[in-house]
XYZ file of C-alpha atoms in Angstrom:
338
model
C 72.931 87.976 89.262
C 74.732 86.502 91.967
C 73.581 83.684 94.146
C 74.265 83.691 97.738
C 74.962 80.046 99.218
C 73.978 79.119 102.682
C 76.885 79.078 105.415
C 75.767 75.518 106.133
C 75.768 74.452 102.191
C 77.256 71.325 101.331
C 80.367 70.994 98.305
C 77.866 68.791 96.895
C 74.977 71.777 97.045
C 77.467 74.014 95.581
C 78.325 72.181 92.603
C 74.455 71.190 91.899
C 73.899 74.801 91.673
C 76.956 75.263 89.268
C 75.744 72.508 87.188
C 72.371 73.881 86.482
C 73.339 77.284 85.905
C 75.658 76.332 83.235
C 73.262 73.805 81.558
C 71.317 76.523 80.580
C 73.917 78.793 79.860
C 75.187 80.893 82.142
C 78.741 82.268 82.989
C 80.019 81.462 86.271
C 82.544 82.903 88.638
C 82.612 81.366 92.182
C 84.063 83.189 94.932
C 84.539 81.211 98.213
C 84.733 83.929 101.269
C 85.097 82.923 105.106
C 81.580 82.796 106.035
C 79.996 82.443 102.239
C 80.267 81.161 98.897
C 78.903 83.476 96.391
C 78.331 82.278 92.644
C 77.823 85.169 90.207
C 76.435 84.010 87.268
C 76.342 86.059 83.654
C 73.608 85.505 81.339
C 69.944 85.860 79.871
C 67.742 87.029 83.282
C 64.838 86.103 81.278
C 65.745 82.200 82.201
C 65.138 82.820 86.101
C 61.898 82.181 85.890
C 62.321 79.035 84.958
C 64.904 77.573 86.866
C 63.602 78.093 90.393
C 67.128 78.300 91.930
C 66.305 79.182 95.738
C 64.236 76.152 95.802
C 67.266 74.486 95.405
C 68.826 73.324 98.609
C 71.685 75.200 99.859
C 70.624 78.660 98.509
C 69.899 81.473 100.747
C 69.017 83.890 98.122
C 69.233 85.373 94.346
C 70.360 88.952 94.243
C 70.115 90.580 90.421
C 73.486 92.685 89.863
C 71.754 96.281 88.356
C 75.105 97.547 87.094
C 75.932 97.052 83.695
C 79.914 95.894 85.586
C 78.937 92.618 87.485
C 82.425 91.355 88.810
C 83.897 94.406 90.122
C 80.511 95.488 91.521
C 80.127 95.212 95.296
C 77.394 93.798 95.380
C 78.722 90.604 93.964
C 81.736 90.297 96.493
C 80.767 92.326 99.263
C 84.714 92.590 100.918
C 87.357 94.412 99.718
C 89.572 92.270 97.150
C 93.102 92.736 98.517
C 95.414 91.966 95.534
C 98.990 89.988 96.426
C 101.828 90.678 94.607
C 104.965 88.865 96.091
C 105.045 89.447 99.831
C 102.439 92.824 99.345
C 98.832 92.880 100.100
C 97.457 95.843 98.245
C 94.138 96.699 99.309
C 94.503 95.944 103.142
C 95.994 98.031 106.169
C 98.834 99.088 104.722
C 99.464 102.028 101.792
C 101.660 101.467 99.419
C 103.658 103.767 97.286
C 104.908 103.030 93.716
C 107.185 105.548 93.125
C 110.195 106.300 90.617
C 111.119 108.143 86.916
C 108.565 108.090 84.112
C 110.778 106.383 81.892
C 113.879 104.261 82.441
C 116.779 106.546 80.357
C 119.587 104.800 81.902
C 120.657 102.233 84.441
C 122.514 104.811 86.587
C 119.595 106.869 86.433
C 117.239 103.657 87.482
C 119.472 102.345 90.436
C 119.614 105.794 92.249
C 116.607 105.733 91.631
C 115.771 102.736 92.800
C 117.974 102.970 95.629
C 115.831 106.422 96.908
C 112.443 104.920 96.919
C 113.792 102.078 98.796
C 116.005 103.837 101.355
C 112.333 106.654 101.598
C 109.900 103.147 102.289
C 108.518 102.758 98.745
C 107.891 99.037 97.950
C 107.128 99.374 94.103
C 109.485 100.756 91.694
C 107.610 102.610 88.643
C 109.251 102.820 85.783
C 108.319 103.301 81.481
C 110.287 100.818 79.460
C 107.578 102.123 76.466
C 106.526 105.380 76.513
C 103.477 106.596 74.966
C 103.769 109.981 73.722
C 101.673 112.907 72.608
C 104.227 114.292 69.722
C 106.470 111.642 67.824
C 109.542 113.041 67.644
C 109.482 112.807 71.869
C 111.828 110.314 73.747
C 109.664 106.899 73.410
C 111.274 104.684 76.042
C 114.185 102.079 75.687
C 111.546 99.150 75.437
C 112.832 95.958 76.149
C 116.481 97.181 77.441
C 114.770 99.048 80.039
C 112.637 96.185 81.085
C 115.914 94.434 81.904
C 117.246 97.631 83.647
C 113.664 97.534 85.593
C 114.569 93.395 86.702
C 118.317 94.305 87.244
C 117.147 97.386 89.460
C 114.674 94.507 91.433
C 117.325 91.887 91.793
C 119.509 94.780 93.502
C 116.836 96.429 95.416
C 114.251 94.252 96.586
C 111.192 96.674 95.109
C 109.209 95.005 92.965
C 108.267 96.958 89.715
C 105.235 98.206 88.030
C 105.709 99.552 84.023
C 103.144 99.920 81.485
C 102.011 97.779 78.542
C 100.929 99.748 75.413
C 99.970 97.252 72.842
C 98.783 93.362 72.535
C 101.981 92.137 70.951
C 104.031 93.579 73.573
C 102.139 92.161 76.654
C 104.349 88.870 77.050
C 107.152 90.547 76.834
C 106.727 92.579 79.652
C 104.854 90.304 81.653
C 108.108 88.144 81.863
C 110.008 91.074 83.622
C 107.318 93.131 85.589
C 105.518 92.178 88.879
C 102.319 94.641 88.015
C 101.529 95.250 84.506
C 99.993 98.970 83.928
C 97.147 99.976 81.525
C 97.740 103.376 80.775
C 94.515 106.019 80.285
C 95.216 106.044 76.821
C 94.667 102.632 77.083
C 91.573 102.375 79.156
C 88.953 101.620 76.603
C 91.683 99.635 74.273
C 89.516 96.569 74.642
C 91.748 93.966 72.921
C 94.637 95.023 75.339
C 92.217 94.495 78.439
C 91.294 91.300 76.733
C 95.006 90.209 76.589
C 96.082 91.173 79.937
C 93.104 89.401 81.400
C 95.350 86.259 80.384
C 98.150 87.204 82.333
C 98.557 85.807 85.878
C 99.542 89.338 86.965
C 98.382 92.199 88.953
C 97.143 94.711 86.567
C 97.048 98.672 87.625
C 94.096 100.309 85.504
C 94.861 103.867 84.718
C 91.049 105.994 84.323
C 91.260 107.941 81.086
C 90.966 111.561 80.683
C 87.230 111.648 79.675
C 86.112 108.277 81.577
C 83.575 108.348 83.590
C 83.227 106.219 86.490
C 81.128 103.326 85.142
C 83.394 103.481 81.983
C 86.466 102.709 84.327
C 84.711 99.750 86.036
C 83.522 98.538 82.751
C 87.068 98.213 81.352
C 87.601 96.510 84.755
C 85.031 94.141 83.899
C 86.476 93.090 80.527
C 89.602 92.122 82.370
C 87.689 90.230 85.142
C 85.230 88.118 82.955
C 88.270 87.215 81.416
C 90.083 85.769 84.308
C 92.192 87.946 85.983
C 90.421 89.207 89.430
C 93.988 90.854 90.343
C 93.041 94.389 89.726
C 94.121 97.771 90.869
C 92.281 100.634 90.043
C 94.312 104.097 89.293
C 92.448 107.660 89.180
C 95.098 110.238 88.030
C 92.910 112.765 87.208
C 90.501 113.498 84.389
C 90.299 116.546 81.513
C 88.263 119.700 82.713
C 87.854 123.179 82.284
C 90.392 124.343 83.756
C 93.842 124.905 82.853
C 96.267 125.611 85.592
C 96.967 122.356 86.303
C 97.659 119.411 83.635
C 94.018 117.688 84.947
C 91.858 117.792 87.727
C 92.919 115.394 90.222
C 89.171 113.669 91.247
C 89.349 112.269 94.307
C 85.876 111.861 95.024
C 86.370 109.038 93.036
C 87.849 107.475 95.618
C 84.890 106.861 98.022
C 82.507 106.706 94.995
C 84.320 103.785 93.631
C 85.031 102.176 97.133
C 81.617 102.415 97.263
C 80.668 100.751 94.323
C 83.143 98.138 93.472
C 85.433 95.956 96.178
C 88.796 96.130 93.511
C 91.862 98.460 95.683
C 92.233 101.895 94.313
C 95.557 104.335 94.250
C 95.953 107.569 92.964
C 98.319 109.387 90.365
C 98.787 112.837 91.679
C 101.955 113.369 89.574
C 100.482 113.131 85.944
C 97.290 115.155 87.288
C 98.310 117.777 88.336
C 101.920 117.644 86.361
C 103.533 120.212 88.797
C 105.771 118.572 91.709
C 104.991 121.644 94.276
C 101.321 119.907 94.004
C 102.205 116.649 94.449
C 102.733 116.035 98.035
C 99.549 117.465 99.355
C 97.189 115.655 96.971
C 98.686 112.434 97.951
C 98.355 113.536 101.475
C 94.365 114.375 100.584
C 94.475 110.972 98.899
C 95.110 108.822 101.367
C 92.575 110.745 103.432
C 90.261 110.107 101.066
C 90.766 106.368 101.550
C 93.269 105.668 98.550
C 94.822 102.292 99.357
C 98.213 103.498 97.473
C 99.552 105.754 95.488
C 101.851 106.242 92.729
C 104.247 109.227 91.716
C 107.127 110.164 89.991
C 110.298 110.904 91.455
C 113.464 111.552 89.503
C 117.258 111.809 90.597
C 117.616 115.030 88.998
C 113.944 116.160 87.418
C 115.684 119.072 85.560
C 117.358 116.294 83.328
C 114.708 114.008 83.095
C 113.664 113.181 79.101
C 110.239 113.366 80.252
C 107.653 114.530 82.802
C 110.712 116.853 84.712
C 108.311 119.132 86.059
C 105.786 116.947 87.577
C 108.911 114.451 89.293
C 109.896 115.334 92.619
C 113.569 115.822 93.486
C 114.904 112.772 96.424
C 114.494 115.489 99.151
C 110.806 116.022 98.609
C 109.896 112.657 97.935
C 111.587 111.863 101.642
C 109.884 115.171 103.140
C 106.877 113.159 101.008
C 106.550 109.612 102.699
C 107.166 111.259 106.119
C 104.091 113.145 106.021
C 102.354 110.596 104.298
C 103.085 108.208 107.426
C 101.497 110.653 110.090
C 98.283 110.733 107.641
C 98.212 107.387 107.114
C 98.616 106.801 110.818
C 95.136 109.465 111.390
C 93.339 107.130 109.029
C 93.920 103.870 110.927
C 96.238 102.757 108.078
C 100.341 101.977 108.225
C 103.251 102.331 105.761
C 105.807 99.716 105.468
């Protein structure tokens, strides 16, 4: 449930309220907004009845929370959550685009890369120091070299970097290099790696697996927000259908569905769903339309080289052609680019 305060409640009213909801066991998470305080509180409903909280002074009202996921629900913080990550607000006016290789192979490859998504207004380097991979015997990232390539390309650049964690005993590792830790959809339901990330002071990007539906996405949101990290990002990059043509179906109804539901920022991967670059610039045209607040693609010096994902990465030319559409869309939205 979640227990709306009064505009006019006192500190002292606040903490009463606290008090007795712990004493009889709840969880608490407080959120202090500009015009209300909102405690959301986690425990047996049964013990309402017998607690008689809006008698107590200060509360306007007790709202139950339906939805199995209580913290990333909307109706427990009713505006959006913009997450800050350095000097970037993701979640607010401005899109943001995450773009660069799917794995670091070298550091000339990684600074002109770099260098492109800077010099094209990107503000978030991508890059896979650990690579998770379908087959074995495929390339499975330089690990923690290319999480120093990843800070060396930052230090040079200025673009902060997102790269993907793949197992608990590898997460403080790369929290010590990366800005944005990513969960990848393999990864979505690996509850002992949203467990461990949850204790990371660190933006975390949440990848929805192939088969998840939308409540199973939020849920795995949950388990890193009732475990203290509120910073996260939401990712749909497609999901496993019928059809065949393309690598997945890119959903981007889940967009405004999940906009809907929860107040967490959501981007979009339209590189690994539909995993053919000629695709890639119009669905992340048709996601920002649909209200994505940034996105996140692959772009490769020379895609016909790349170790992996070379037919999904755009080339530097159509990345550029890329951002300058994506500026006039973003524009028709009411939304800006850096």
């Amino acid at each position: 449930m979640i227990v709306v305060m009064s505009h006019r409640a006192s500190d002292g009213e606040i903490e009463a309220v606290l008090v007795r909801l712990e004493r009889v066991g709840f969880q608490i998470h407080l959120s202090r907004g500009v015009e209300r305080t909102i405690i959301g509180a986690i425990g047996d409903r049964n013990i309402l009845g017998d607690i008689s909280l809006e008698s107590m002074p200060g509360v306007e009202k007790v709202v139950p929370i339906l939805q199995p996921y209580k913290l990333a629900s909307r109706t427990f913080q009713e505006e959006n959550t913009v997450v800050r990550v350095g000097d970037l607000e993701i979640g607010g006016d401005t899109i943001h685009v995450m773009a660069g290789p799917c794995a670091v192979e070298s550091r000339e490859q990684l600074m002109q890369a770099a260098r492109l998504v800077r010099d094209a207004g990107g503000t978030i380097l991508r890059g896979g120091a650990f690579k998770p991979r379908t087959s074995p015997y495929s390339f499975q990232g330089l690990e923690e070299e290319g999480l120093k390539l990843l800070a060396e390309a930052r230090e040079e650049t200025g673009l902060l970097i997102v790269t993907e964690v793949m197992d608990v005993r590898t997460v403080p590792m790369v929290a010590q290099y990366a800005d944005i830790l990513q969960i990848g959809a393999r990864n979505m339901q690996n509850f002992f790696l949203l467990r461990e990330v949850a204790k990371i002071d660190k933006p975390v990007v949440l990848k929805r697996a192939p088969s998840g539906t939308i409540e199973e996405w939020l849920m795995a949101a949950e388990y890193i927000m009732s475990g203290g990290n509120y910073n996260v990002i939401l990712c749909e990059r497609g999901i496993r259908s019928f059809e065949n043509y393309t690598r997945n179906t890119l959903d981007l109804t889940a967009v405004p569905v999940v906009k809907h539901l929860s107040h967490l920022p959501v981007i979009v991967d339209p590189s690994h769903a539909i995993g053919m670059w000629r695709f890639v610039s119009p669905m992340a045209g048709a996601a920002v339309a649909a209200g994505a607040d940034g996105l996140i693609v692959e772009m490769h010096p020379n895609p016909s080289e790349a170790l992996c994902d070379g037919p999904q990465s755009l080339t530097p030319e159509n990345f550029k052609a890329m951002m300058a559409n994506l500026k006039n869309i973003a524009g028709v939205m009411g939304r800006k680019m850096p």
